[in-house]
PDB file of C-alpha atoms in Angstrom:
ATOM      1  CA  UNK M   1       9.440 -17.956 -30.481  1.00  0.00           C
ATOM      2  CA  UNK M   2      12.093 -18.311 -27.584  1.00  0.00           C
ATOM      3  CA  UNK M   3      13.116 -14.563 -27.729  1.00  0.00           C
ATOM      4  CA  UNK M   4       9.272 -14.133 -27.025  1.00  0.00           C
ATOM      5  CA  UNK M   5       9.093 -16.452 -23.978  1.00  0.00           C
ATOM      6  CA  UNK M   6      12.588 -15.079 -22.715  1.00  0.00           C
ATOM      7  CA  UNK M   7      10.805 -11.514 -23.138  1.00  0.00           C
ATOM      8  CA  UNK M   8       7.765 -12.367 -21.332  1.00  0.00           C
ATOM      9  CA  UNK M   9       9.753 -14.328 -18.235  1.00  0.00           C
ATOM     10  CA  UNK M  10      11.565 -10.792 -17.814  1.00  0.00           C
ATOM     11  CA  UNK M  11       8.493  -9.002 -18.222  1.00  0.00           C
ATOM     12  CA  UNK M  12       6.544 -10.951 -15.159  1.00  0.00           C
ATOM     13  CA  UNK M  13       9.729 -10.380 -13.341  1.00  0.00           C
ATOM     14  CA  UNK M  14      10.100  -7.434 -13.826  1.00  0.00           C
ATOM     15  CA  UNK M  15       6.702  -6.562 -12.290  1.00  0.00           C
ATOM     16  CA  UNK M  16       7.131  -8.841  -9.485  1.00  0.00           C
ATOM     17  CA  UNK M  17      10.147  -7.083  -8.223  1.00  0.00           C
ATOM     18  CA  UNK M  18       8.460  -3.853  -8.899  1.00  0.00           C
ATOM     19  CA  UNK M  19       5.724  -5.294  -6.663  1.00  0.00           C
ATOM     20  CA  UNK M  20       8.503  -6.025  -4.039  1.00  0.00           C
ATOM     21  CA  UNK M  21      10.173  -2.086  -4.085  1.00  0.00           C
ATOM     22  CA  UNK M  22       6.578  -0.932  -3.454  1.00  0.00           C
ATOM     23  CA  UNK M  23       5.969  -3.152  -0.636  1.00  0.00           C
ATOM     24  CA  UNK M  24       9.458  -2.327   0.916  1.00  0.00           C
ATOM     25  CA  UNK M  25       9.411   1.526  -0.152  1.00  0.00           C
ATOM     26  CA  UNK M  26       6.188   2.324   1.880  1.00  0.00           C
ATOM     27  CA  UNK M  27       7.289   0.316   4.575  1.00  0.00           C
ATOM     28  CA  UNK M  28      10.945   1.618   4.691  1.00  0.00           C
ATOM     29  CA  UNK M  29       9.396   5.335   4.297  1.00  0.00           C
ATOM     30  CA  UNK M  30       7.309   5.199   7.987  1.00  0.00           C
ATOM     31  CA  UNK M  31      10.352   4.021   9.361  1.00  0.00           C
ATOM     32  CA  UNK M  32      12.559   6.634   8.227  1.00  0.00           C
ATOM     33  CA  UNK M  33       9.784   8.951   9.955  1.00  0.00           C
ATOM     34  CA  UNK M  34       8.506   7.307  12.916  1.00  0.00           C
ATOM     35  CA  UNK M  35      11.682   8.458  15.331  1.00  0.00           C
ATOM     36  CA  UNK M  36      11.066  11.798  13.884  1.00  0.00           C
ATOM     37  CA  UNK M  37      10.553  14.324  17.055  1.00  0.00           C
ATOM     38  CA  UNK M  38       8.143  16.630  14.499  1.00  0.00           C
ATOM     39  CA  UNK M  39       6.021  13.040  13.813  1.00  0.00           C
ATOM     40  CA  UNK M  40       5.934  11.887  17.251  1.00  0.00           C
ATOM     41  CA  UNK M  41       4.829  15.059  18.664  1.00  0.00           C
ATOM     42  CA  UNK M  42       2.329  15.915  16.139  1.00  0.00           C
ATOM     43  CA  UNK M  43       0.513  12.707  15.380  1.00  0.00           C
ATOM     44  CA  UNK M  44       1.064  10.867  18.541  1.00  0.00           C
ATOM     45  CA  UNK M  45       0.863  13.113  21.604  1.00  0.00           C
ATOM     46  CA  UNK M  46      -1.683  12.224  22.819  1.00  0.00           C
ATOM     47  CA  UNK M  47      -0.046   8.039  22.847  1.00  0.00           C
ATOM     48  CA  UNK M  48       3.386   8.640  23.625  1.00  0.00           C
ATOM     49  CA  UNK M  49       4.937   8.162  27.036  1.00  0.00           C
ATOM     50  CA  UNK M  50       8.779   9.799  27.239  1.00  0.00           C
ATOM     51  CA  UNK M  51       8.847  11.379  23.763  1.00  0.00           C
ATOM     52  CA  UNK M  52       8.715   8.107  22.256  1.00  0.00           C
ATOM     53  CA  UNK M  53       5.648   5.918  20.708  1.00  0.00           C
ATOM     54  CA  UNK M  54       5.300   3.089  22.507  1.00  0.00           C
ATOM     55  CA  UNK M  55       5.973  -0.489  20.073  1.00  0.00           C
ATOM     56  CA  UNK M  56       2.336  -1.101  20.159  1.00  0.00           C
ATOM     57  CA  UNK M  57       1.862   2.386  18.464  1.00  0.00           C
ATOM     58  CA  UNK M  58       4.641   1.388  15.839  1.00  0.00           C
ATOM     59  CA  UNK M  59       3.074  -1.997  14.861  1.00  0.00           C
ATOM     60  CA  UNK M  60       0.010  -0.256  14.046  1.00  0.00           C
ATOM     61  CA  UNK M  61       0.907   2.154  12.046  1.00  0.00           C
ATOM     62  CA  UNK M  62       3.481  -0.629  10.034  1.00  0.00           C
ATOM     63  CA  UNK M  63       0.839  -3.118  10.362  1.00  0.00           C
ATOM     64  CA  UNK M  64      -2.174  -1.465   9.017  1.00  0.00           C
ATOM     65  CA  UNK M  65      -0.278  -1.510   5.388  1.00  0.00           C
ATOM     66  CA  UNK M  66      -0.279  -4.973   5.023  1.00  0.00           C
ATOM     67  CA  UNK M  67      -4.003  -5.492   6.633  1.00  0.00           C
ATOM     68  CA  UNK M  68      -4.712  -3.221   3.721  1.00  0.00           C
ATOM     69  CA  UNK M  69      -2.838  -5.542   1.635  1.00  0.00           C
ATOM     70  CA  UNK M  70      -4.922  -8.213   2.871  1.00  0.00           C
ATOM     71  CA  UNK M  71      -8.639  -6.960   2.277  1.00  0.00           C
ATOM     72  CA  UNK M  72      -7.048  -5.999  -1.108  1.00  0.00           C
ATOM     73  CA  UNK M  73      -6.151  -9.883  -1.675  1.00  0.00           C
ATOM     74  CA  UNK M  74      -9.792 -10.490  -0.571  1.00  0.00           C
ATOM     75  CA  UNK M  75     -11.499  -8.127  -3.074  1.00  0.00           C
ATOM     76  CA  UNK M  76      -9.234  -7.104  -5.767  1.00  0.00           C
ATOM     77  CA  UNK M  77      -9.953 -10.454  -7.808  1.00  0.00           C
ATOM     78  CA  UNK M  78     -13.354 -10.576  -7.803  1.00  0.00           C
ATOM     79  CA  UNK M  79     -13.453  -6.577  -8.607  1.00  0.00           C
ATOM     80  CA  UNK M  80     -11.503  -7.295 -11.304  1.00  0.00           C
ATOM     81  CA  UNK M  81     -13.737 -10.216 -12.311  1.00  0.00           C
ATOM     82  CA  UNK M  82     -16.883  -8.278 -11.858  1.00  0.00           C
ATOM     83  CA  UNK M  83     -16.426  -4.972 -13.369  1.00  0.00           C
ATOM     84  CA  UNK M  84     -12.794  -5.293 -15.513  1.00  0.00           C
ATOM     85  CA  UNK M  85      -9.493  -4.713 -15.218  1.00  0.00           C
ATOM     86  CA  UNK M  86      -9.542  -1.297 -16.194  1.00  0.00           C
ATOM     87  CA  UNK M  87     -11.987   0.277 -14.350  1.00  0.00           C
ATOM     88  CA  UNK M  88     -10.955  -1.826 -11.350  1.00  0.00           C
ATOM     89  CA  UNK M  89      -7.577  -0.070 -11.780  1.00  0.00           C
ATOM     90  CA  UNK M  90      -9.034   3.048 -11.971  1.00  0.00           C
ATOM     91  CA  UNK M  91     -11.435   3.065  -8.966  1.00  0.00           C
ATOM     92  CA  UNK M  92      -7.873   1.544  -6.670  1.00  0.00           C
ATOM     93  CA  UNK M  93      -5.854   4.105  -7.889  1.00  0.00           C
ATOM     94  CA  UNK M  94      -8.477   6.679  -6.628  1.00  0.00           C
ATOM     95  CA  UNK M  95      -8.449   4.793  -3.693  1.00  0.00           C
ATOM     96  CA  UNK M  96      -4.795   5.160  -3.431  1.00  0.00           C
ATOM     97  CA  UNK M  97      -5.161   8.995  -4.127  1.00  0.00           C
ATOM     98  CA  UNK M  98      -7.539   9.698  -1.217  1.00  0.00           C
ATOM     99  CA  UNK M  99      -5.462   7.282   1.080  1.00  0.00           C
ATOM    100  CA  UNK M 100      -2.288   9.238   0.170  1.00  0.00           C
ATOM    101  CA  UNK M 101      -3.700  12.404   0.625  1.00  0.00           C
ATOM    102  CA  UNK M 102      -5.157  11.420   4.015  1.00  0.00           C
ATOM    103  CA  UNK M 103      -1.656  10.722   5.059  1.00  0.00           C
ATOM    104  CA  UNK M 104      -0.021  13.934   3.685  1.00  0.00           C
ATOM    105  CA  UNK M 105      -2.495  16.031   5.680  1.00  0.00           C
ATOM    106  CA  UNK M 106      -2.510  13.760   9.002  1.00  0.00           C
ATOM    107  CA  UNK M 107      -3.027  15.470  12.519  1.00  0.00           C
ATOM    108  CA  UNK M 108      -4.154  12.784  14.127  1.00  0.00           C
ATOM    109  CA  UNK M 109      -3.272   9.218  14.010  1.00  0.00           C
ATOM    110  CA  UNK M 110      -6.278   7.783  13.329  1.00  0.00           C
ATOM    111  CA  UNK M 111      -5.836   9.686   9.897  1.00  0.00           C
ATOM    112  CA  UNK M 112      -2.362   8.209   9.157  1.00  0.00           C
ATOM    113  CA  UNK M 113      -3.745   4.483  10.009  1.00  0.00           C
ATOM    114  CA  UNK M 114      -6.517   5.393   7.795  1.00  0.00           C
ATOM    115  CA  UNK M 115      -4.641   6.567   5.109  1.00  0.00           C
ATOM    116  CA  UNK M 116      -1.754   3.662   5.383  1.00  0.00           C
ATOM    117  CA  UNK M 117      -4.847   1.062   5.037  1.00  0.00           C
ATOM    118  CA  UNK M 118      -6.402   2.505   2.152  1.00  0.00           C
ATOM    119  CA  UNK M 119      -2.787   3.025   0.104  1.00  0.00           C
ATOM    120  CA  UNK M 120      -2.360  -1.358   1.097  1.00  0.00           C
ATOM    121  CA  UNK M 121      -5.423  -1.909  -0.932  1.00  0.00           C
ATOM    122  CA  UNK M 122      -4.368  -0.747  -3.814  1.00  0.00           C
ATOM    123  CA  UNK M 123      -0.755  -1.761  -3.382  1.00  0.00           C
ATOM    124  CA  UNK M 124      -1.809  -5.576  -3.290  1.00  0.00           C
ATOM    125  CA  UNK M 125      -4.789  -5.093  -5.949  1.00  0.00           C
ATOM    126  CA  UNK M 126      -2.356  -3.209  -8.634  1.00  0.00           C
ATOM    127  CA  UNK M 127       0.148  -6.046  -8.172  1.00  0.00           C
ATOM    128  CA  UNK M 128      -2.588  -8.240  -8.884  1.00  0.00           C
ATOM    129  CA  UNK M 129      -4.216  -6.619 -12.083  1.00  0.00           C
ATOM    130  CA  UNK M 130      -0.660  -5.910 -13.638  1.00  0.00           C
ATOM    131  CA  UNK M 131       0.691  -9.802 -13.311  1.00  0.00           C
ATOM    132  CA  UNK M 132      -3.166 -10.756 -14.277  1.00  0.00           C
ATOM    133  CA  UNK M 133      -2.683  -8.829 -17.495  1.00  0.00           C
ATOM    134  CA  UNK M 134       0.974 -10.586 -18.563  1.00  0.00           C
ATOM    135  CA  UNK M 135       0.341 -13.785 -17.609  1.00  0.00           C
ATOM    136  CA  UNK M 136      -2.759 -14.160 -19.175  1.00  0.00           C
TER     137      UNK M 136
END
């Protein structure tokens, strides 16, 4: 009976930390490619004063992850509530697709803000379903 509890503590850990990588993985990624001369002069032209984005430019496209988080919080529990777990899952991780896809075939920045905010969604609302599932 302890072995069980000891299993299930490392379990919900586990997926919290998980949780944590994603978070810091897709933020850690755009910063690897932000100073990137190919990025800058592709996406953000028409922005960019001196061959560099301007800070304002580089909160936005950090920031608009985690307001996609945040709408994610909002929605993901009573999605889950209202139409399962599993097909809640499902319909996120299409989400996720399209959002990822959107950012692989940016030109514009618009597309990369719109692509960062849908992959937030799902990365709060999968975090969400999966601890839902152990603890419960």
């Amino acid at each position: 009976m302890i072995c069980g509890k000891i299993f299930k503590i490392y379990l919900v850990s586990s997926y919290a930390a998980i949780g944590g990588f994603i978070f810091g993985y897709h933020t850690g990624v755009i910063s690897g490619i932000l100073p990137m001369p190919e990025f800058n002069h592709m996406i953000c032209s028409d922005t960019i004063i001196y061959d560099e984005p301007s800070n304002y430019l580089i909160v936005l496209i950090v920031g608009i992850l985690l307001l996609g988080c945040f709408v994610g919080s909002l929605i993901g529990g009573q999605t889950g509530d209202r139409f399962s777990r599993k097909y809640s899952i499902f319909v996120f991780a299409i989400i996720f697709t399209i959002g990822a896809a959107i950012q692989t075939a940016a030109q514009k920045l618009a597309m990369i803000l719109v692509g960062r905010f849908l992959a937030g969604i799902l990365q709060f609302s999968f975090s969400l379903f999966s601890l839902r599932r152990i603890c419960l």
